[in-house]
Amino acid sequence: MTDPPIFILYPYIRIEYHNKGYYKVYNLMLDMQYVVSQKLFQLMQFCSTGKTLEQVRSRFPADIIKEALDKKLIVTTTYLYEAVHLKYVEIEINSGCNYQCQFCPNSGIKHFENKIMPLNTFQSVIDQIQQISSIKHVTVNFYNEPTIDPYFIQRVDMIRKAQLHLTLYTNGSCLTEDKLTALANLGQYLNKIEINLPSLDMEEYKKITGNINLQSVLENIQQAYTMHLPVGIIVNGHLKKQFQWTKKIKAALGGSIQSAVPSCLNDRAGNVKNEYAQNIAIKDAYLAGCHILKNSVIVLWDGSVTICCNDYNRENIIGNIQKENLADIVHSEKYKDICNQVQGLVEADKSFICRKCYYAKCALDIKKDLLDFLNKQ
């Protein structure tokens, strides 16, 4: 016999505006805005602590309950960890990088040897991804530079044959013409090539990235443009300079790129120890969710699966696709236990990775602001 569903306020809701009994809310997970009536708002208030179906039905009509569930203003606790909400998989096709960017854990003393995911393991990952219908997108990143992988072109072709969409995150230094051609062959399945470009000044570029490949990167961007490939620029670095360089890069490369945006940097759950360290320590017993956990999992070069892009030291392994199926891994009790901690359904372990994470802190701040607002109405 299964436990009855518990209905709770969805933690990824932000109040945008309210006036005369109507509220405009934004669902961060669905990227949707809604105008919420007073009755819907009262239901959200009621479910700020978990309620059974009988309790909800005793206070609210069926049409209001249905609307709240459809718009994900309230959800069942099981919804928070169902794997059907996964959107993409990060595949670590290789573990090394030719840069040592200051905002990345690779800038520290510990730097992983460049291990290569075998092609048969990669094909197995692709096959298992296709068994989860909600997943349509992949990346080939995890603190690595994917274009130094010797099988990069073959892997891109395998992604094309599987009809999965690829977003490539790269420093752009090794985007040779044959690799760009392989990306061009993806056609509609290439979302974008996102290039890390923190500065157009050589000295600053070298200081941030530990490399002097700036000119090669700029030439590769131009080559991608001539091949009609979608290129975006992610501007990393210190916050004040990020916005300055974003403007300069747009002015200099505007015709060759689709976008240039400053990055939302974080210290990777405490794994960056230098000037970019944030020293986050969440003391709250209960966390409040994470959009990354809801959207993705990471498959490492050896087939191990971890929950989070911030798990640099590979300490939160939940399975291995060479021993069990990915669909089974993301439906396992181990995965659900982690999800329960992240979503605040149970108290998080004292040493849990999320307690040091910027994203978890933001989610907790959003939920606190939402509850404060609801309680004041």
CSV table of C-alpha atoms in Angstrom, one decimal:
chain,number,residue,atom,x,y,z
A,1,MET,CA,0.0,0.0,0.0
A,2,THR,CA,1.5,3.3,-1.1
A,3,ASP,CA,1.4,6.5,1.1
A,4,PRO,CA,-1.3,9.1,0.2
A,5,PRO,CA,0.0,12.1,-1.8
A,6,ILE,CA,1.0,15.2,0.1
A,7,PHE,CA,0.5,18.5,-1.6
A,8,ILE,CA,3.0,21.3,-1.0
A,9,LEU,CA,3.7,24.8,-2.3
A,10,TYR,CA,6.1,24.5,-5.3
A,11,PRO,CA,9.4,26.0,-4.0
A,12,TYR,CA,10.4,27.5,-7.4
A,13,ILE,CA,7.7,30.2,-7.4
A,14,ARG,CA,8.4,33.9,-7.2
A,15,ILE,CA,5.8,36.7,-6.6
A,16,GLU,CA,6.3,39.3,-9.3
A,17,TYR,CA,3.4,41.7,-8.7
A,18,HIS,CA,0.2,41.9,-6.8
A,19,ASN,CA,-2.7,44.4,-6.9
A,20,LYS,CA,-6.4,44.3,-6.0
A,21,GLY,CA,-6.6,40.6,-5.2
A,22,TYR,CA,-4.6,39.3,-8.2
A,23,TYR,CA,-1.0,38.2,-8.2
A,24,LYS,CA,1.5,37.7,-11.0
A,25,VAL,CA,3.8,34.8,-10.2
A,26,TYR,CA,6.8,33.4,-12.1
A,27,ASN,CA,7.6,29.7,-12.2
A,28,LEU,CA,11.4,29.5,-12.4
A,29,MET,CA,11.4,25.8,-13.5
A,30,LEU,CA,8.8,26.1,-16.3
A,31,ASP,CA,9.9,29.7,-17.2
A,32,MET,CA,6.2,30.7,-17.2
A,33,GLN,CA,4.3,33.7,-15.8
A,34,TYR,CA,0.8,33.4,-14.4
A,35,VAL,CA,-1.9,35.8,-13.1
A,36,VAL,CA,-3.2,34.1,-10.0
A,37,SER,CA,-6.6,34.8,-8.5
A,38,GLN,CA,-7.2,35.4,-4.8
A,39,LYS,CA,-8.6,31.8,-4.4
A,40,LEU,CA,-5.5,30.3,-6.0
A,41,PHE,CA,-3.3,32.4,-3.9
A,42,GLN,CA,-5.1,31.2,-0.8
A,43,LEU,CA,-4.5,27.6,-1.9
A,44,MET,CA,-0.8,28.4,-2.2
A,45,GLN,CA,-0.8,29.8,1.3
A,46,PHE,CA,-2.7,26.7,2.6
A,47,CYS,CA,-0.1,24.4,1.1
A,48,SER,CA,2.9,26.3,2.4
A,49,THR,CA,3.1,23.3,4.8
A,50,GLY,CA,2.2,19.9,3.4
A,51,LYS,CA,-1.5,18.9,3.2
A,52,THR,CA,-3.3,15.7,2.3
A,53,LEU,CA,-5.7,15.5,-0.5
A,54,GLU,CA,-8.6,15.3,1.9
A,55,GLN,CA,-7.5,18.5,3.6
A,56,VAL,CA,-7.1,20.4,0.3
A,57,ARG,CA,-10.5,19.2,-0.9
A,58,SER,CA,-12.2,20.2,2.3
A,59,ARG,CA,-11.2,23.9,1.7
A,60,PHE,CA,-11.0,24.4,-2.1
A,61,PRO,CA,-13.2,23.4,-5.1
A,62,ALA,CA,-11.9,20.9,-7.7
A,63,ASP,CA,-11.4,23.4,-10.4
A,64,ILE,CA,-9.1,25.6,-8.3
A,65,ILE,CA,-7.1,22.5,-7.2
A,66,LYS,CA,-6.7,21.4,-10.8
A,67,GLU,CA,-5.6,24.9,-12.0
A,68,ALA,CA,-3.0,25.1,-9.2
A,69,LEU,CA,-1.6,21.6,-10.1
A,70,ASP,CA,-1.6,22.3,-13.8
A,71,LYS,CA,0.3,25.6,-13.3
A,72,LYS,CA,2.6,23.9,-10.8
A,73,LEU,CA,1.7,26.4,-8.0
A,74,ILE,CA,1.3,23.4,-5.8
A,75,VAL,CA,2.7,19.9,-6.4
A,76,THR,CA,2.8,16.5,-4.8
A,77,THR,CA,6.0,15.6,-3.0
A,78,THR,CA,6.6,12.7,-5.4
A,79,TYR,CA,6.6,15.2,-8.3
A,80,LEU,CA,9.8,16.8,-6.8
A,81,TYR,CA,11.9,13.8,-7.6
A,82,GLU,CA,10.3,12.1,-10.6
A,83,ALA,CA,12.9,11.5,-13.3
A,84,VAL,CA,10.4,12.4,-16.0
A,85,HIS,CA,11.5,16.0,-15.4
A,86,LEU,CA,15.1,15.5,-16.5
A,87,LYS,CA,15.8,17.6,-19.6
A,88,TYR,CA,19.5,17.0,-20.4
A,89,VAL,CA,22.5,14.9,-19.5
A,90,GLU,CA,26.1,16.2,-19.1
A,91,ILE,CA,28.5,13.6,-20.5
A,92,GLU,CA,32.1,13.8,-19.5
A,93,ILE,CA,33.7,12.5,-22.7
A,94,ASN,CA,37.1,13.3,-21.3
A,95,SER,CA,38.3,14.6,-18.0
A,96,GLY,CA,41.1,17.0,-18.9
A,97,CYS,CA,41.3,20.6,-19.9
A,98,ASN,CA,44.0,22.6,-21.6
A,99,TYR,CA,43.1,25.7,-19.6
A,100,GLN,CA,43.3,26.5,-15.8
A,101,CYS,CA,40.7,29.2,-15.4
A,102,GLN,CA,40.8,31.0,-12.1
A,103,PHE,CA,37.0,30.6,-11.6
A,104,CYS,CA,37.2,26.8,-12.1
A,105,PRO,CA,38.4,24.1,-9.6
A,106,ASN,CA,41.0,23.1,-12.3
A,107,SER,CA,43.0,26.2,-11.2
A,108,GLY,CA,43.8,24.6,-7.9
A,109,ILE,CA,46.5,22.1,-7.0
A,110,LYS,CA,44.3,19.1,-7.8
A,111,HIS,CA,43.9,18.6,-11.5
A,112,PHE,CA,42.5,15.4,-13.0
A,113,GLU,CA,44.4,13.4,-15.5
A,114,ASN,CA,42.8,13.4,-19.0
A,115,LYS,CA,40.8,10.2,-19.0
A,116,ILE,CA,38.9,9.4,-22.2
A,117,MET,CA,35.4,7.8,-22.3
A,118,PRO,CA,35.5,4.8,-24.6
A,119,LEU,CA,33.3,5.0,-27.6
A,120,ASN,CA,31.3,2.0,-26.6
A,121,THR,CA,30.6,3.5,-23.2
A,122,PHE,CA,29.5,6.7,-24.9
A,123,GLN,CA,27.2,4.8,-27.3
A,124,SER,CA,25.7,3.1,-24.2
A,125,VAL,CA,25.1,6.4,-22.6
A,126,ILE,CA,23.4,7.7,-25.7
A,127,ASP,CA,21.2,4.5,-26.0
A,128,GLN,CA,20.2,4.8,-22.3
A,129,ILE,CA,19.4,8.5,-22.6
A,130,GLN,CA,17.0,7.7,-25.4
A,131,GLN,CA,15.0,5.4,-23.1
A,132,ILE,CA,14.0,8.5,-21.0
A,133,SER,CA,11.6,10.4,-23.1
A,134,SER,CA,11.9,13.8,-21.4
A,135,ILE,CA,15.6,14.0,-22.2
A,136,LYS,CA,16.3,15.7,-25.6
A,137,HIS,CA,19.5,17.6,-24.9
A,138,VAL,CA,23.1,16.7,-24.0
A,139,THR,CA,26.3,18.5,-23.3
A,140,VAL,CA,29.8,16.9,-23.4
A,141,ASN,CA,31.2,18.8,-20.5
A,142,PHE,CA,32.3,18.4,-16.8
A,143,TYR,CA,35.3,20.6,-16.0
A,144,ASN,CA,36.9,19.4,-19.2
A,145,GLU,CA,37.6,20.8,-22.7
A,146,PRO,CA,35.7,18.5,-25.0
A,147,THR,CA,37.4,19.5,-28.2
A,148,ILE,CA,40.7,18.0,-27.0
A,149,ASP,CA,39.0,14.6,-27.0
A,150,PRO,CA,40.4,12.5,-29.8
A,151,TYR,CA,37.0,11.0,-30.6
A,152,PHE,CA,35.2,14.4,-30.6
A,153,ILE,CA,34.1,14.2,-34.2
A,154,GLN,CA,32.9,10.6,-33.9
A,155,ARG,CA,30.9,11.5,-30.8
A,156,VAL,CA,29.2,14.5,-32.5
A,157,ASP,CA,28.2,12.2,-35.3
A,158,MET,CA,26.7,9.7,-32.8
A,159,ILE,CA,24.7,12.5,-31.2
A,160,ARG,CA,23.4,13.4,-34.7
A,161,LYS,CA,22.3,9.9,-35.4
A,162,ALA,CA,20.5,9.7,-32.1
A,163,GLN,CA,18.7,13.0,-32.9
A,164,LEU,CA,19.7,14.5,-29.6
A,165,HIS,CA,20.4,18.3,-29.3
A,166,LEU,CA,23.9,19.4,-28.4
A,167,THR,CA,25.0,22.5,-26.6
A,168,LEU,CA,28.8,22.7,-26.7
A,169,TYR,CA,30.6,24.6,-23.9
A,170,THR,CA,34.2,25.2,-24.9
A,171,ASN,CA,37.1,27.6,-24.5
A,172,GLY,CA,37.2,27.7,-28.3
A,173,SER,CA,41.0,27.1,-28.6
A,174,CYS,CA,40.7,23.8,-30.5
A,175,LEU,CA,37.7,24.4,-32.7
A,176,THR,CA,39.5,23.3,-35.9
A,177,GLU,CA,37.7,23.3,-39.2
A,178,ASP,CA,37.0,19.6,-39.2
A,179,LYS,CA,35.4,19.9,-35.8
A,180,LEU,CA,33.3,22.8,-36.9
A,181,THR,CA,32.3,20.8,-39.9
A,182,ALA,CA,31.1,18.0,-37.7
A,183,LEU,CA,29.1,20.5,-35.6
A,184,ALA,CA,27.7,22.0,-38.8
A,185,ASN,CA,26.5,18.5,-39.8
A,186,LEU,CA,24.3,18.4,-36.7
A,187,GLY,CA,22.0,20.9,-38.4
A,188,GLN,CA,18.9,21.5,-36.3
A,189,TYR,CA,20.4,19.4,-33.5
A,190,LEU,CA,23.1,22.0,-32.7
A,191,ASN,CA,21.7,24.3,-30.1
A,192,LYS,CA,24.7,26.6,-29.8
A,193,ILE,CA,28.5,26.7,-29.4
A,194,GLU,CA,29.0,28.5,-26.1
A,195,ILE,CA,32.5,29.9,-25.9
A,196,ASN,CA,34.2,31.0,-22.7
A,197,LEU,CA,35.7,34.4,-23.5
A,198,PRO,CA,36.5,36.5,-20.4
A,199,SER,CA,38.4,39.3,-22.1
A,200,LEU,CA,39.7,40.7,-25.3
A,201,ASP,CA,42.9,41.9,-23.6
A,202,MET,CA,45.7,39.4,-23.9
A,203,GLU,CA,47.2,40.0,-20.4
A,204,GLU,CA,43.8,39.8,-18.7
A,205,TYR,CA,42.8,36.8,-20.8
A,206,LYS,CA,46.1,35.0,-19.7
A,207,LYS,CA,45.6,35.9,-16.1
A,208,ILE,CA,42.1,34.5,-16.0
A,209,THR,CA,42.5,31.4,-18.2
A,210,GLY,CA,46.2,30.6,-17.8
A,211,ASN,CA,46.5,30.5,-21.5
A,212,ILE,CA,47.5,32.7,-24.4
A,213,ASN,CA,45.2,31.3,-27.1
A,214,LEU,CA,43.1,34.5,-27.4
A,215,GLN,CA,43.9,35.1,-31.1
A,216,SER,CA,43.2,31.5,-32.1
A,217,VAL,CA,39.9,31.7,-30.3
A,218,LEU,CA,38.9,34.8,-32.1
A,219,GLU,CA,39.9,33.3,-35.4
A,220,ASN,CA,37.8,30.2,-34.6
A,221,ILE,CA,34.8,32.3,-33.8
A,222,GLN,CA,35.2,34.0,-37.2
A,223,GLN,CA,35.5,30.6,-38.9
A,224,ALA,CA,32.3,29.4,-37.2
A,225,TYR,CA,30.5,32.5,-38.3
A,226,THR,CA,31.5,31.9,-42.0
A,227,MET,CA,30.1,28.4,-41.6
A,228,HIS,CA,26.8,29.9,-40.3
A,229,LEU,CA,27.1,28.2,-36.9
A,230,PRO,CA,25.3,29.6,-33.8
A,231,VAL,CA,27.9,31.0,-31.4
A,232,GLY,CA,27.4,32.5,-28.0
A,233,ILE,CA,29.9,34.1,-25.7
A,234,ILE,CA,29.9,33.5,-22.0
A,235,VAL,CA,31.9,36.2,-20.2
A,236,ASN,CA,33.5,34.9,-17.1
A,237,GLY,CA,35.7,36.8,-14.6
A,238,HIS,CA,35.0,39.3,-11.9
A,239,LEU,CA,31.5,40.8,-11.7
A,240,LYS,CA,32.5,44.4,-12.3
A,241,LYS,CA,34.6,43.6,-15.4
A,242,GLN,CA,32.1,41.0,-16.7
A,243,PHE,CA,29.6,43.6,-17.7
A,244,GLN,CA,32.3,45.9,-19.1
A,245,TRP,CA,33.7,43.1,-21.2
A,246,THR,CA,30.3,41.9,-22.3
A,247,LYS,CA,29.7,45.3,-23.8
A,248,LYS,CA,33.1,45.4,-25.5
A,249,ILE,CA,32.7,41.9,-26.9
A,250,LYS,CA,29.3,42.7,-28.3
A,251,ALA,CA,30.7,45.7,-30.0
A,252,ALA,CA,33.7,43.9,-31.4
A,253,LEU,CA,32.1,40.6,-32.4
A,254,GLY,CA,28.4,41.5,-32.6
A,255,GLY,CA,28.1,40.5,-36.2
A,256,SER,CA,29.7,37.1,-35.7
A,257,ILE,CA,27.9,35.9,-32.6
A,258,GLN,CA,24.3,35.3,-31.5
A,259,SER,CA,24.8,36.4,-27.9
A,260,ALA,CA,27.2,37.5,-25.2
A,261,VAL,CA,26.2,37.3,-21.6
A,262,PRO,CA,28.0,37.6,-18.3
A,263,SER,CA,28.3,34.3,-16.4
A,264,CYS,CA,26.7,33.6,-13.1
A,265,LEU,CA,29.8,32.4,-11.4
A,266,ASN,CA,29.9,30.3,-8.3
A,267,ASP,CA,32.7,28.6,-6.4
A,268,ARG,CA,31.4,25.1,-7.3
A,269,ALA,CA,30.2,24.2,-3.8
A,270,GLY,CA,33.5,25.4,-2.2
A,271,ASN,CA,35.8,23.7,-4.7
A,272,VAL,CA,37.3,27.1,-5.9
A,273,LYS,CA,39.5,28.3,-3.1
A,274,ASN,CA,41.0,31.5,-4.6
A,275,GLU,CA,39.6,35.0,-4.9
A,276,TYR,CA,36.4,33.6,-6.4
A,277,ALA,CA,35.6,31.6,-3.2
A,278,GLN,CA,32.1,32.3,-1.8
A,279,ASN,CA,32.5,30.4,1.5
A,280,ILE,CA,28.8,29.4,1.6
A,281,ALA,CA,27.7,27.4,4.7
A,282,ILE,CA,23.9,26.8,4.9
A,283,LYS,CA,22.9,26.1,8.4
A,284,ASP,CA,19.2,25.5,7.8
A,285,ALA,CA,18.1,22.0,8.6
A,286,TYR,CA,16.0,21.8,5.4
A,287,LEU,CA,17.0,22.9,2.0
A,288,ALA,CA,14.6,24.3,-0.7
A,289,GLY,CA,15.4,22.6,-4.0
A,290,CYS,CA,17.7,23.0,-6.9
A,291,HIS,CA,16.8,23.6,-10.6
A,292,ILE,CA,20.0,21.7,-11.7
A,293,LEU,CA,19.0,18.5,-9.8
A,294,LYS,CA,15.5,18.7,-11.4
A,295,ASN,CA,16.9,19.1,-14.9
A,296,SER,CA,20.0,17.1,-15.3
A,297,VAL,CA,22.3,14.3,-14.3
A,298,ILE,CA,26.0,13.8,-15.1
A,299,VAL,CA,27.6,10.7,-16.6
A,300,LEU,CA,31.4,10.7,-16.0
A,301,TRP,CA,34.0,9.2,-18.3
A,302,ASP,CA,33.9,5.8,-16.6
A,303,GLY,CA,30.1,5.6,-16.7
A,304,SER,CA,29.6,6.7,-13.1
A,305,VAL,CA,26.5,8.9,-12.6
A,306,THR,CA,26.6,11.9,-10.2
A,307,ILE,CA,23.8,14.3,-9.3
A,308,CYS,CA,25.4,17.6,-9.8
A,309,CYS,CA,27.6,19.7,-12.0
A,310,ASN,CA,29.3,21.1,-8.8
A,311,ASP,CA,30.4,17.6,-7.7
A,312,TYR,CA,34.0,18.2,-8.8
A,313,ASN,CA,35.4,15.5,-6.5
A,314,ARG,CA,32.9,12.9,-7.6
A,315,GLU,CA,31.6,12.3,-4.1
A,316,ASN,CA,27.9,11.9,-4.8
A,317,ILE,CA,27.9,8.9,-7.2
A,318,ILE,CA,24.4,7.3,-7.5
A,319,GLY,CA,25.2,4.5,-9.9
A,320,ASN,CA,27.1,3.4,-13.1
A,321,ILE,CA,25.6,3.0,-16.5
A,322,GLN,CA,27.9,0.1,-17.2
A,323,LYS,CA,26.3,-1.9,-14.3
A,324,GLU,CA,22.7,-0.6,-14.4
A,325,ASN,CA,20.4,1.3,-16.7
A,326,LEU,CA,20.3,5.1,-16.4
A,327,ALA,CA,16.5,5.0,-16.1
A,328,ASP,CA,16.8,2.7,-13.2
A,329,ILE,CA,19.5,4.9,-11.6
A,330,VAL,CA,17.3,8.0,-11.6
A,331,HIS,CA,14.4,6.0,-10.2
A,332,SER,CA,16.5,4.4,-7.5
A,333,GLU,CA,16.0,4.8,-3.7
A,334,LYS,CA,19.5,6.4,-3.5
A,335,TYR,CA,18.5,9.1,-6.1
A,336,LYS,CA,15.2,9.7,-4.3
A,337,ASP,CA,17.0,10.0,-0.9
A,338,ILE,CA,19.3,12.7,-2.4
A,339,CYS,CA,16.3,14.5,-4.0
A,340,ASN,CA,14.4,14.4,-0.7
A,341,GLN,CA,17.3,16.2,1.0
A,342,VAL,CA,17.7,18.7,-1.8
A,343,GLN,CA,14.0,19.5,-2.0
A,344,GLY,CA,13.7,19.9,1.8
A,345,LEU,CA,11.4,16.9,2.3
A,346,VAL,CA,13.8,15.5,4.9
A,347,GLU,CA,16.7,17.1,6.8
A,348,ALA,CA,19.9,17.4,4.8
A,349,ASP,CA,23.0,15.7,6.1
A,350,LYS,CA,25.4,18.0,7.8
A,351,SER,CA,28.1,17.3,5.2
A,352,PHE,CA,25.8,17.4,2.2
A,353,ILE,CA,27.3,19.1,-0.9
A,354,CYS,CA,24.4,21.5,-1.3
A,355,ARG,CA,25.1,23.1,2.1
A,356,LYS,CA,28.1,24.8,0.4
A,357,CYS,CA,26.4,25.6,-2.9
A,358,TYR,CA,25.4,29.0,-4.3
A,359,TYR,CA,22.4,27.5,-6.2
A,360,ALA,CA,21.0,26.0,-3.0
A,361,LYS,CA,21.4,29.2,-1.2
A,362,CYS,CA,19.5,31.1,-3.9
A,363,ALA,CA,16.7,28.5,-3.8
A,364,LEU,CA,16.5,28.8,-0.1
A,365,ASP,CA,16.4,32.6,-0.3
A,366,ILE,CA,13.6,32.5,-2.9
A,367,LYS,CA,11.5,30.1,-0.8
A,368,LYS,CA,12.0,32.3,2.3
A,369,ASP,CA,10.9,35.4,0.4
A,370,LEU,CA,7.9,33.6,-0.9
A,371,LEU,CA,6.8,32.3,2.5
A,372,ASP,CA,7.4,35.7,4.0
A,373,PHE,CA,5.2,37.2,1.4
A,374,LEU,CA,2.5,34.6,1.8
A,375,ASN,CA,2.5,34.9,5.6
A,376,LYS,CA,2.1,38.7,5.4
A,377,GLN,CA,-1.1,38.6,3.2
